[in-house]
CSV table of C-alpha atoms in Angstrom, one decimal:
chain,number,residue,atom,x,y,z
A,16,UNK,CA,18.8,14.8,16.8
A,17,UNK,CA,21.9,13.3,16.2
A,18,UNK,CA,22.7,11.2,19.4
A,19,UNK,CA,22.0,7.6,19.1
A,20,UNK,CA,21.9,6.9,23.3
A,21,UNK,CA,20.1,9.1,24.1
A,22,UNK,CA,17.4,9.6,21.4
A,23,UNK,CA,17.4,6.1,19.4
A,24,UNK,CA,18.1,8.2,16.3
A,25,UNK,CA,20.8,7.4,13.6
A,26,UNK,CA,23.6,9.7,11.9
A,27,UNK,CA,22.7,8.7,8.1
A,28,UNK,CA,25.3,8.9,5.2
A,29,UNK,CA,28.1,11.2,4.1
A,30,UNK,CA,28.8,14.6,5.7
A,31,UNK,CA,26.7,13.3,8.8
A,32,UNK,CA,23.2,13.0,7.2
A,33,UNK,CA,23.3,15.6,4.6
A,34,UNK,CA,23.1,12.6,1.4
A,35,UNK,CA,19.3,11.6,0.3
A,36,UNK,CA,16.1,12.9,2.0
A,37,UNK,CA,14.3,9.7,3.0
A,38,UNK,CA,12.1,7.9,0.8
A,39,UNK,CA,9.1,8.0,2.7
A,40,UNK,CA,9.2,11.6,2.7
A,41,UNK,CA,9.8,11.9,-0.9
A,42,UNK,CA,7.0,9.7,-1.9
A,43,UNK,CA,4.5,12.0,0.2
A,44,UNK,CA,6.0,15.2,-0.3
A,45,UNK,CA,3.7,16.6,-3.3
A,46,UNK,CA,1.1,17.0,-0.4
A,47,UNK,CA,3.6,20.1,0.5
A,48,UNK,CA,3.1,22.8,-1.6
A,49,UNK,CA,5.7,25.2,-2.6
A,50,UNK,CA,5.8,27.9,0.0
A,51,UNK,CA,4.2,25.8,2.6
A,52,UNK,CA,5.3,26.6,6.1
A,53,UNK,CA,7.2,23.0,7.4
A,54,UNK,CA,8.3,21.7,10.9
A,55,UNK,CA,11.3,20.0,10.7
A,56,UNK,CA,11.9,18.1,14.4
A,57,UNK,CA,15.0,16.8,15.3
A,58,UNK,CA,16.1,17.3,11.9
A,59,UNK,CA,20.3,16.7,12.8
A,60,UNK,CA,22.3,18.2,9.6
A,61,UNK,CA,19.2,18.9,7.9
A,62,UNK,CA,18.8,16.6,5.1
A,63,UNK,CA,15.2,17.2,4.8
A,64,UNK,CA,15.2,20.7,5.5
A,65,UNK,CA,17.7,21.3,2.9
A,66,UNK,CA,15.5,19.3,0.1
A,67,UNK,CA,12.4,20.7,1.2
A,68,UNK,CA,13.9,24.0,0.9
A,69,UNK,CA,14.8,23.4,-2.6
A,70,UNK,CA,11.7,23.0,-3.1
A,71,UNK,CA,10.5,26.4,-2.0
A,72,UNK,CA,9.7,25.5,1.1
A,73,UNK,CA,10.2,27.6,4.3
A,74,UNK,CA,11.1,25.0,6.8
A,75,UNK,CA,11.5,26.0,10.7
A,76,UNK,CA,14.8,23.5,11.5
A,77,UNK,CA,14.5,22.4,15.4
A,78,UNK,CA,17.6,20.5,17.2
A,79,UNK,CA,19.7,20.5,20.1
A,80,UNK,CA,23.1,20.3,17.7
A,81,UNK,CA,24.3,24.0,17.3
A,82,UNK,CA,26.8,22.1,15.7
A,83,UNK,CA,24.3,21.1,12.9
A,84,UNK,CA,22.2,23.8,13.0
A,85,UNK,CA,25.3,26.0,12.2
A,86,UNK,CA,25.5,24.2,8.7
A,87,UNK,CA,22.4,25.7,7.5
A,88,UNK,CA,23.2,28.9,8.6
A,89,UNK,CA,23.2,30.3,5.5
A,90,UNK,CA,20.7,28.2,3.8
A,91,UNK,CA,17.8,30.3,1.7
A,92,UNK,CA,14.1,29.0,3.0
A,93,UNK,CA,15.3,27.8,6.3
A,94,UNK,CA,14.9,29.0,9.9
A,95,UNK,CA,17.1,26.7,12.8
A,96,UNK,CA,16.0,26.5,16.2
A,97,UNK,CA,18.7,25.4,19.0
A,98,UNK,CA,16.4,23.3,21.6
A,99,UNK,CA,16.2,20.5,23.8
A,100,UNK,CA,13.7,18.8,22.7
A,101,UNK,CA,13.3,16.5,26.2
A,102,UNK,CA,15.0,18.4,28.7
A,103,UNK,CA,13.0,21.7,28.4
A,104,UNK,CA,9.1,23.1,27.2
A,105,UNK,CA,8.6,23.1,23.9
A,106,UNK,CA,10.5,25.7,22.2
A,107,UNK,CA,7.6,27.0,20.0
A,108,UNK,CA,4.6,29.0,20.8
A,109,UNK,CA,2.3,26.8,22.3
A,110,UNK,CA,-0.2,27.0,19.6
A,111,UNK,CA,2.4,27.5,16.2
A,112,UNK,CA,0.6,25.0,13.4
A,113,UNK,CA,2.5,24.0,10.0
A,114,UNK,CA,1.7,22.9,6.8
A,115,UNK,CA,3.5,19.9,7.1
A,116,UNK,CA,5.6,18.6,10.0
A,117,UNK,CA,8.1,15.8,9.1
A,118,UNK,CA,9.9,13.4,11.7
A,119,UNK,CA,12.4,11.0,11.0
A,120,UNK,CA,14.6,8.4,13.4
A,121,UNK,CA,13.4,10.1,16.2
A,122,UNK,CA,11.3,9.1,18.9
A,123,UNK,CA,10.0,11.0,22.2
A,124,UNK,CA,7.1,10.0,23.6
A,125,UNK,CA,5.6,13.0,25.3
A,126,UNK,CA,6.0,14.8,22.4
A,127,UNK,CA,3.2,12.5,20.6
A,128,UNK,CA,0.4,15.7,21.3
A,129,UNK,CA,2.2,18.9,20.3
A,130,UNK,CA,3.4,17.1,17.2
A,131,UNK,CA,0.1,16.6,16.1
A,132,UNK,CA,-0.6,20.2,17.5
A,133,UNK,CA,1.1,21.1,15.0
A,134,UNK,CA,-0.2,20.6,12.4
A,135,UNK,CA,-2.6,22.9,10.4
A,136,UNK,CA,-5.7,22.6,9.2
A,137,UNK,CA,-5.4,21.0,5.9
A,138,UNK,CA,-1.7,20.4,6.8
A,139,UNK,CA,0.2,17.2,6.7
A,140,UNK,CA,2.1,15.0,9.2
A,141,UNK,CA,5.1,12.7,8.0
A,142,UNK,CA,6.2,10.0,10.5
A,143,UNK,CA,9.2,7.3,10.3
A,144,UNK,CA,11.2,6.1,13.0
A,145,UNK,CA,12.2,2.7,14.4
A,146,UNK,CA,9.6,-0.3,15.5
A,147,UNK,CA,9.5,-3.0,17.6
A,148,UNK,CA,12.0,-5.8,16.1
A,149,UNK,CA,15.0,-3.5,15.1
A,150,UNK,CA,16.5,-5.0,18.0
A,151,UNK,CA,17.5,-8.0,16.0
A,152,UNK,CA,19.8,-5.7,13.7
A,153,UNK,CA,21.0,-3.4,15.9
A,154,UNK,CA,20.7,0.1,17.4
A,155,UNK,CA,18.4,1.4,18.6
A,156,UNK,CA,17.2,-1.5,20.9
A,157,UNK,CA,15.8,0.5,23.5
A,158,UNK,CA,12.1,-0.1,23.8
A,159,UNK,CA,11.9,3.8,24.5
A,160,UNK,CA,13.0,4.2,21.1
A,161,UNK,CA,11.0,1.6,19.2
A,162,UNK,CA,7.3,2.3,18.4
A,163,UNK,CA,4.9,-0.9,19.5
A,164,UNK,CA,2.5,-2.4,16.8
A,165,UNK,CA,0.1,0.4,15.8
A,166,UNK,CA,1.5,2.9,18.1
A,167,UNK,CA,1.7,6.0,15.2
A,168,UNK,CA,-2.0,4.9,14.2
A,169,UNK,CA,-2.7,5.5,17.4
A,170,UNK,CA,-1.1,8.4,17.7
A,171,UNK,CA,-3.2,9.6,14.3
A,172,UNK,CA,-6.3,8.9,15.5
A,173,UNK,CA,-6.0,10.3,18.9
A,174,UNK,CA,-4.9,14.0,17.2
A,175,UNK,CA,-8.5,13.4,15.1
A,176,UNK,CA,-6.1,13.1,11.8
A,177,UNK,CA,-6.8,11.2,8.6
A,178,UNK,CA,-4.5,8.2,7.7
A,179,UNK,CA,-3.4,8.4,4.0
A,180,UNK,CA,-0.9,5.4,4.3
A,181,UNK,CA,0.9,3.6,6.8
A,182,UNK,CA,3.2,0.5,6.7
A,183,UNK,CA,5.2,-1.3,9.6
A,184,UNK,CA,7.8,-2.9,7.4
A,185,UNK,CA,11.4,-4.7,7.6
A,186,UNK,CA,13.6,-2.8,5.2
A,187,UNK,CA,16.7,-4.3,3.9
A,188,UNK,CA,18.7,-1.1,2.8
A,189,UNK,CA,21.3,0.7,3.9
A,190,UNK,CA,21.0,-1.3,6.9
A,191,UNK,CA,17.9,-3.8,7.9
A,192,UNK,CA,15.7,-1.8,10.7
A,193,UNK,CA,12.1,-2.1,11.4
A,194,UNK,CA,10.3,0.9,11.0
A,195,UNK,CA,6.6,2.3,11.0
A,196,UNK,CA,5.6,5.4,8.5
A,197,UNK,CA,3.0,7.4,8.4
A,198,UNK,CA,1.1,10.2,6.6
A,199,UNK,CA,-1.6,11.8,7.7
A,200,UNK,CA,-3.2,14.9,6.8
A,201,UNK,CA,-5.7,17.1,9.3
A,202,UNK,CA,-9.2,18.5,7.7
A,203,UNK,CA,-9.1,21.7,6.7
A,204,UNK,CA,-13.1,22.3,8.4
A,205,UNK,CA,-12.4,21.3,12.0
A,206,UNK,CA,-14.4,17.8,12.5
A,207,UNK,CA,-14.6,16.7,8.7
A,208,UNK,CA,-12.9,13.3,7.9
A,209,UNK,CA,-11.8,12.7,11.7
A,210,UNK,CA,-10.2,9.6,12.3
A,211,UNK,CA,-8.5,6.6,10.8
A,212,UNK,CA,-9.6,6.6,7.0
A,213,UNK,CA,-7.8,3.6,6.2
A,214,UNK,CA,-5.2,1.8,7.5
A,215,UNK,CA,-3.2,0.9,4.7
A,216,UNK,CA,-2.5,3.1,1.3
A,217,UNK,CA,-3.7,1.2,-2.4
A,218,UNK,CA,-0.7,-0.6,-3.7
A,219,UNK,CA,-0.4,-1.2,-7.1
């Protein structure tokens, strides 16, 4: 979504958020395969959905913005949704499941369980939004848009899904923000792996 106020998110780079899929997604995205089946929430102008589908990827594109929905109109791989995301049910059959589902700068609470509904067996969820802190630097300061210490672990191991890497971090560029990231994947036998695995990914 593309409204700051209302959902803490940001507009990101030329042509309102079209420039470079985020780097958090980019490291994790070779656990997408080509023709995977993605969620893409609140996904504004569609700068991931537009990688992702240059990837091969059939990406389902969900945002209250006709506006930018209408950009990708004509986009090969990608399917938009018009919804309200806070305002009304959710706008997908109650028990739709994706190979991946990716949000970015967004942040709704009550949405915590279906977004982890969401995902498939063997299927991936990619989180980043805005933490506790980002207040210092700027918008969003809204504690209903910044996540609390742990909250997306908690989040993970509440939905039974396996952590492959999570930081809460300060970065420095395009703009300081605190933030929190996380992948995690769901077994593909329901009850294998549930759980936290590990809290933090290997660095080299």
């Amino acid at each position: 979504m593309t409204a700051d106020v209302v959902t803490g998110a940001i507009s990101t780079g030329a042509a309102h958020g079209v420039g470079a899929p985020s780097a958090w997604l980019v490291r994790w995205a070779h656990l997408i395969a080509s023709g995977a089946r993605v969620l893409d929430l609140a996904c504004g102008h569609g700068r991931h959905a537009r990688w992702l589908a240059g990837r091969g990827v059939h990406v389902t594109a969900v945002d209250r913005d006709e506006a930018a929905l209408a950009t990708m109109a004509t986009l090969a791989n990608v399917t938009t949704l018009n919804a309200d995301l806070e305002g009304a049910p959710w706008p997908l059959a109650a028990d739709a499941t994706f190979d991946a589902v990716i949000v970015t700068n967004y942040l709704h609470r009550p949405l915590f369980p279906q977004i982890a509904a969401s995902v498939a067996p063997g299927g991936v969820l990619i989180y980043e939004t805005f933490a506790q802190g980002n207040e210092r630097y700027g918008k969003p300061s809204n504690p209903l848009f910044l996540l609390a210490p742990g909250e997306l672990l908690d989040v993970a191991h509440a939905a039974g899904l396996r952590v492959t890497a999570y930081e809460d971090v300060t970065l420095p560029a395009p703009r300081a923000a605190c933030v929190q990231r996380l992948c995690a994947t769901r077994a593909t036998v329901p009850g294998e792996n549930p759980g936290i695995a590990a809290l933090y990914e290997a660095t080299a």
